[in-house]
CSV table of C-alpha atoms in Angstrom, one decimal:
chain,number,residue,atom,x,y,z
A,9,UNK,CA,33.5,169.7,115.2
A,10,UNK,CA,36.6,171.5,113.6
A,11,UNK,CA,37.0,171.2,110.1
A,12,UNK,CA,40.3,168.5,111.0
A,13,UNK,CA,38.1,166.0,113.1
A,14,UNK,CA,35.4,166.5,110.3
A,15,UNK,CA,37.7,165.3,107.3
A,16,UNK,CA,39.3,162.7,109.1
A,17,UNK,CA,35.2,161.1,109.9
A,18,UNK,CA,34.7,161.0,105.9
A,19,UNK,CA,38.2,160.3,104.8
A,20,UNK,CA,39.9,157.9,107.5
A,21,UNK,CA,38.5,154.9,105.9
A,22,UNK,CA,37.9,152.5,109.6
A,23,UNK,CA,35.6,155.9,110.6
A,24,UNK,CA,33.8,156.1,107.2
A,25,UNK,CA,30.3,156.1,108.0
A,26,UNK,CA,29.0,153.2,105.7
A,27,UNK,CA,25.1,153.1,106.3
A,28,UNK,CA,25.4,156.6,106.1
A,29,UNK,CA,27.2,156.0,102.3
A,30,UNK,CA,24.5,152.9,101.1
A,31,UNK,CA,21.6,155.4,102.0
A,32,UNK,CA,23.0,158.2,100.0
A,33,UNK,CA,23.3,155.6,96.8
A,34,UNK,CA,20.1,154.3,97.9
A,35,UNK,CA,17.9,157.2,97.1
A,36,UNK,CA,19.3,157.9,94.0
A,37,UNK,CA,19.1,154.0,92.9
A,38,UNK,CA,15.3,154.2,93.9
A,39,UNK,CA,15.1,157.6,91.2
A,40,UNK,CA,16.6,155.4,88.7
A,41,UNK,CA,14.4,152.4,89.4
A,42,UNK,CA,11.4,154.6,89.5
A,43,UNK,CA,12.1,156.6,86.3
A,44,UNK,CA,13.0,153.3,84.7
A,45,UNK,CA,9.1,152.3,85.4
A,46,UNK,CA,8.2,155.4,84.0
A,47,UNK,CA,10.2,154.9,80.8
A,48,UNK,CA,11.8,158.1,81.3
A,49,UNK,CA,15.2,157.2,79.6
A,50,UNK,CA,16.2,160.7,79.6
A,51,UNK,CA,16.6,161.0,83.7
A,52,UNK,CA,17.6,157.6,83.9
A,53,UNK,CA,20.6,158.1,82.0
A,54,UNK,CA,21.0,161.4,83.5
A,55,UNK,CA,21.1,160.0,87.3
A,56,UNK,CA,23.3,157.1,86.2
A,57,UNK,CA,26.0,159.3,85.3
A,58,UNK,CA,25.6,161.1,88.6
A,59,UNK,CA,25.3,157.5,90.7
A,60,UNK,CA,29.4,156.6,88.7
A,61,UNK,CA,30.6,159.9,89.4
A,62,UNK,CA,29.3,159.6,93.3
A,63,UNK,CA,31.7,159.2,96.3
A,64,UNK,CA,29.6,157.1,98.3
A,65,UNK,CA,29.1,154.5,95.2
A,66,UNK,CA,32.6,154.8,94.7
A,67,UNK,CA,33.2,153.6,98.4
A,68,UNK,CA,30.7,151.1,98.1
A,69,UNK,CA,32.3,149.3,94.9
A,70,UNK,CA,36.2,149.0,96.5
A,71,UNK,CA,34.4,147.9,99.8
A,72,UNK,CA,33.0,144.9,97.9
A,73,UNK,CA,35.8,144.3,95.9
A,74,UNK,CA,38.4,144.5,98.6
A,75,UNK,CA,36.9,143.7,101.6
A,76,UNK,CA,33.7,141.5,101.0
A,77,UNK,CA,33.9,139.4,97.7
A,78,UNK,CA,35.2,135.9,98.4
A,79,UNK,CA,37.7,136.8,95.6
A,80,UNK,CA,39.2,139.6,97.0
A,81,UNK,CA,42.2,137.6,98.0
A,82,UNK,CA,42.4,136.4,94.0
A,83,UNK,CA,44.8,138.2,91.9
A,84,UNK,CA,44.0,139.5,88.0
A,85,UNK,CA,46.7,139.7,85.9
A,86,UNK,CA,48.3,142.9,87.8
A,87,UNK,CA,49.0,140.4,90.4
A,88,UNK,CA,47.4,143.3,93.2
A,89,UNK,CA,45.4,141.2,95.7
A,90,UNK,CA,44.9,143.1,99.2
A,91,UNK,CA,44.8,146.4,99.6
A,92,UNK,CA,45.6,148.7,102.8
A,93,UNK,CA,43.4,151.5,103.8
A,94,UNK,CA,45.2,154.1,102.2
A,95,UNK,CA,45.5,152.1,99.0
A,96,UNK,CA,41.5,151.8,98.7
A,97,UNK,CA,41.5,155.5,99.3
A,98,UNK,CA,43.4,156.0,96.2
A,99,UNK,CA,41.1,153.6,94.4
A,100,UNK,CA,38.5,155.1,94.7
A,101,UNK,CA,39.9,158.8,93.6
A,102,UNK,CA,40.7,157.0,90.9
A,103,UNK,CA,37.7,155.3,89.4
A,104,UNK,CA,36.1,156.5,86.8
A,105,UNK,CA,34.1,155.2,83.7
A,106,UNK,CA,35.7,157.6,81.3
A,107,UNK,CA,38.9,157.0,82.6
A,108,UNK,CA,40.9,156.3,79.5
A,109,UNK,CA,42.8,153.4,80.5
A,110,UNK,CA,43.2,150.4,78.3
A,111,UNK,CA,41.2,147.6,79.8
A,112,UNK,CA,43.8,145.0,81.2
A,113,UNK,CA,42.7,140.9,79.9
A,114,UNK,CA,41.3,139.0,82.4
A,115,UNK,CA,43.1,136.3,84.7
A,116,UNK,CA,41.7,132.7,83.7
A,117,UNK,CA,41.5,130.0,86.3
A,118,UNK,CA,39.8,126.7,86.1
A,119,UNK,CA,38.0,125.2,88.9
A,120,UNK,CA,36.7,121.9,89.4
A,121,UNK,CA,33.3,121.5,89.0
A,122,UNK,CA,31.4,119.7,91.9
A,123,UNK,CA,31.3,116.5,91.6
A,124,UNK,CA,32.9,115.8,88.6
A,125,UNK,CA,36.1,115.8,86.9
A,126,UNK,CA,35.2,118.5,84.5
A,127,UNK,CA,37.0,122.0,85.3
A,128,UNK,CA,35.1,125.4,84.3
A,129,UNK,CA,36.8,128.6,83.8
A,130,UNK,CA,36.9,131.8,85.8
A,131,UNK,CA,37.6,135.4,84.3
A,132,UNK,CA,39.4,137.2,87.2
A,133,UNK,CA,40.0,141.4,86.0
A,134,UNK,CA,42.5,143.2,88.0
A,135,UNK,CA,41.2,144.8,90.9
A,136,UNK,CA,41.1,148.5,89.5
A,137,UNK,CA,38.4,146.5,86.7
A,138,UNK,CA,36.4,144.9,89.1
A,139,UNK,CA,35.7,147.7,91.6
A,140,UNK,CA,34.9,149.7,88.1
A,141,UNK,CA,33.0,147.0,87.2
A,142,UNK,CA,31.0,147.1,90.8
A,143,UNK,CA,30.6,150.9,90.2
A,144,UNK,CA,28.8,150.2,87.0
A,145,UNK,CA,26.7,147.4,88.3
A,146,UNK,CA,25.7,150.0,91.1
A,147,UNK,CA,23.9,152.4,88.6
A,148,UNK,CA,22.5,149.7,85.8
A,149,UNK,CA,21.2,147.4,88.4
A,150,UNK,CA,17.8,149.3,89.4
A,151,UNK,CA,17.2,150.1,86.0
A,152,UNK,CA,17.4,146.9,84.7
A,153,UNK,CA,15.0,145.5,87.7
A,154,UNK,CA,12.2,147.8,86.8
A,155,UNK,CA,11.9,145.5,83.9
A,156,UNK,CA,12.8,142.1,84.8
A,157,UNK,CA,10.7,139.5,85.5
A,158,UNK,CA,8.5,139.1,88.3
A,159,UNK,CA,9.3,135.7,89.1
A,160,UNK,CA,13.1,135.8,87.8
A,161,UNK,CA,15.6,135.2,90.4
A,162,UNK,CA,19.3,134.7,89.0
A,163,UNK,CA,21.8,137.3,89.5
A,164,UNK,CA,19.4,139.5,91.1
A,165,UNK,CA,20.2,141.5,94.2
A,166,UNK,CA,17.9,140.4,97.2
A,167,UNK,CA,17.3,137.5,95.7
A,168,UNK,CA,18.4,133.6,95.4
A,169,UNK,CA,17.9,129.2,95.6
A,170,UNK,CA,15.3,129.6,98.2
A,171,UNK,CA,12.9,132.5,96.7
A,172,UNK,CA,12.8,130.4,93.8
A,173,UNK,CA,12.1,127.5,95.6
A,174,UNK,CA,9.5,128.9,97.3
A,175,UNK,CA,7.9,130.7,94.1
A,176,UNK,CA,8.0,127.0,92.5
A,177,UNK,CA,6.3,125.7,95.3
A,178,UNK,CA,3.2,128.1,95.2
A,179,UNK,CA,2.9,127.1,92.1
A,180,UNK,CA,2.6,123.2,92.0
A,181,UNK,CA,1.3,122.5,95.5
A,182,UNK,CA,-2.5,122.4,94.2
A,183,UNK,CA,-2.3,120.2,91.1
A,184,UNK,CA,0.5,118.6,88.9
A,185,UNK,CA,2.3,120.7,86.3
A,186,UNK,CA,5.0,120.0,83.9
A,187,UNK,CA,8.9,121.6,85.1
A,188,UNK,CA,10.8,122.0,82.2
A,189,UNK,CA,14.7,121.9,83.0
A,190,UNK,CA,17.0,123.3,80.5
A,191,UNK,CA,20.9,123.9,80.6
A,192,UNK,CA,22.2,126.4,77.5
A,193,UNK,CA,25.9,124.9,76.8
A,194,UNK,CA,28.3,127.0,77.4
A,195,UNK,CA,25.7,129.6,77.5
A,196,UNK,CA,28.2,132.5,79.2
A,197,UNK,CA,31.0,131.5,76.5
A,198,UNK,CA,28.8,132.4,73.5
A,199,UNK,CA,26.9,135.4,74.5
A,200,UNK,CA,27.0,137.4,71.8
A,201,UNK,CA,29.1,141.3,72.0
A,202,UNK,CA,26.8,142.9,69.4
A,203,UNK,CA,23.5,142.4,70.9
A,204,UNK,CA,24.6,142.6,74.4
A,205,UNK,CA,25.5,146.1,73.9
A,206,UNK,CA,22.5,146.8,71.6
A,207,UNK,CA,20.4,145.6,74.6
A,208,UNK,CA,21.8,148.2,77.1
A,209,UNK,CA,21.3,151.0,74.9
A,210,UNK,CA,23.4,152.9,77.2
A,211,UNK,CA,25.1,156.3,77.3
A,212,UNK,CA,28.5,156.0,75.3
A,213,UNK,CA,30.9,156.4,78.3
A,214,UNK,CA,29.4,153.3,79.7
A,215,UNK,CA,28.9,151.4,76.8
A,216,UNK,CA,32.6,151.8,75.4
A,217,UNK,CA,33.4,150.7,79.0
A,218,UNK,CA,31.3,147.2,79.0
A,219,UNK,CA,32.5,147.0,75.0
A,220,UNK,CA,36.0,146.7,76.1
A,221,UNK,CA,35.4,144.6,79.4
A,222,UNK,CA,34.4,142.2,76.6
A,223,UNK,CA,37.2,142.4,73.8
A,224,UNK,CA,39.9,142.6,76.6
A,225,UNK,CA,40.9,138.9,76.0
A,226,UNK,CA,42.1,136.6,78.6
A,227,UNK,CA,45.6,134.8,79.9
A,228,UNK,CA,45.3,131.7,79.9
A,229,UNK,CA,48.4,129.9,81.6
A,230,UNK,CA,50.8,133.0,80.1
A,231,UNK,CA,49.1,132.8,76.8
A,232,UNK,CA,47.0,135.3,75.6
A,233,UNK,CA,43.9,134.3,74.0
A,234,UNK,CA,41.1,137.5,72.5
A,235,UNK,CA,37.5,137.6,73.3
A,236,UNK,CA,35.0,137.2,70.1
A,237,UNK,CA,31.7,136.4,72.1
A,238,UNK,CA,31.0,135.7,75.9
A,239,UNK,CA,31.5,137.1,79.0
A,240,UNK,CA,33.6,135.8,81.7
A,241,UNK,CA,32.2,134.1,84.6
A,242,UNK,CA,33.7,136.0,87.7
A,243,UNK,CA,34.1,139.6,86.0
């Protein structure tokens, strides 16, 4: 194969050899997941760091963003929605964590909720954000499931309605128990900044990154309102 026909396989972005990609970021997720049960911090951090400088994860994260996220056709505040092949391409080159751009404020747009009249609000970042944002999730997420819960199954990858339907089930089909059914208020709008980030304990590239996805603020109808506690729902 001549060197041509070679860089047009990795490069050309309808030849790019995806399973090929999620394997690569596979392995080194399962080192992170593993040294995470081992409480080695140290190589954690260190193979985190590797996984957000990575090509392949960088693929991955504008594949989601672009291609496979029901949002991809939803505008942030940059007003970029779809993206040609050749415009992914130079996302990607240009991703990185320590990239020192000034975090854009995230696009808010209310939806109705089901059912009711009542409208909640979604956080949309600019596409640039949320492929960095997809990057990022890539090399916390196994860390962070080495140490979850067992039977915890929101916003985890692998995971959803049904398994925890079924896990519920196990557990009350031989005798009665007591389900206790809570709902936290505006639980997303109040998380606190402070301890979120003192929870991560995360190298400082990183956690300046997630410190300014939270105090970027949002536009609300052309008004620009800051961020003192939560996260958005939809970034």
């Amino acid at each position: 194969m001549s060197r041509r026909t070679s860089k047009r396989r990795v490069y050309d972005w309808n030849a790019v050899p995806w399973r090929k990609l999620e394997r690569s970021v596979f392995k080194i997720q399962k080192r992170i997941y593993r040294a995470a049960q081992r409480g080695d911090k140290k190589l954690v951090r260190k193979l985190q760091g590797l996984l957000t400088r990575s090509w392949s994860a960088k693929m991955i994260a504008v594949r989601q963003v672009t291609q496979q996220n029901q949002g991809k056709k939803t505008a942030g505040v940059d007003g970029v929605i779809a993206l040609k092949p050749s415009e992914r391409q130079l996302l990607v080159r240009q991703l990185k964590v320590n990239d020192g751009k000034k975090v854009k404020p995230t696009r808010r747009v209310w939806i109705p909720k089901p059912g009711r009249e009542e409208k909640r609000p979604l956080g949309i970042p600019t596409i640039y954000d949320r492929a960095l944002q997809g990057l990022v999730k890539i090399a916390l997420e196994p860390e962070w499931e080495a140490v979850f819960e067992a039977n915890s199954y929101g916003f985890r990858p692998g995971r959803g309605c049904h398994d925890a339907i079924g896990a519920i089930f196990l557990c009350i089909r031989r005798k009665p128990k007591w389900v206790l059914d809570a709902d936290i208020a505006k639980c997303f709008d109040k998380i606190d900044h402070s301890a979120l980030l003192e929870k991560l304990k995360n190298s400082t590239p990183v956690r300046r990154k997630i410190r300014e996805w939270l105090k970027a603020g949002v536009m609300d109808r052309h008004e620009y309102q800051p961020t003192y506690a939560g996260t958005p729902q939809g970034g």
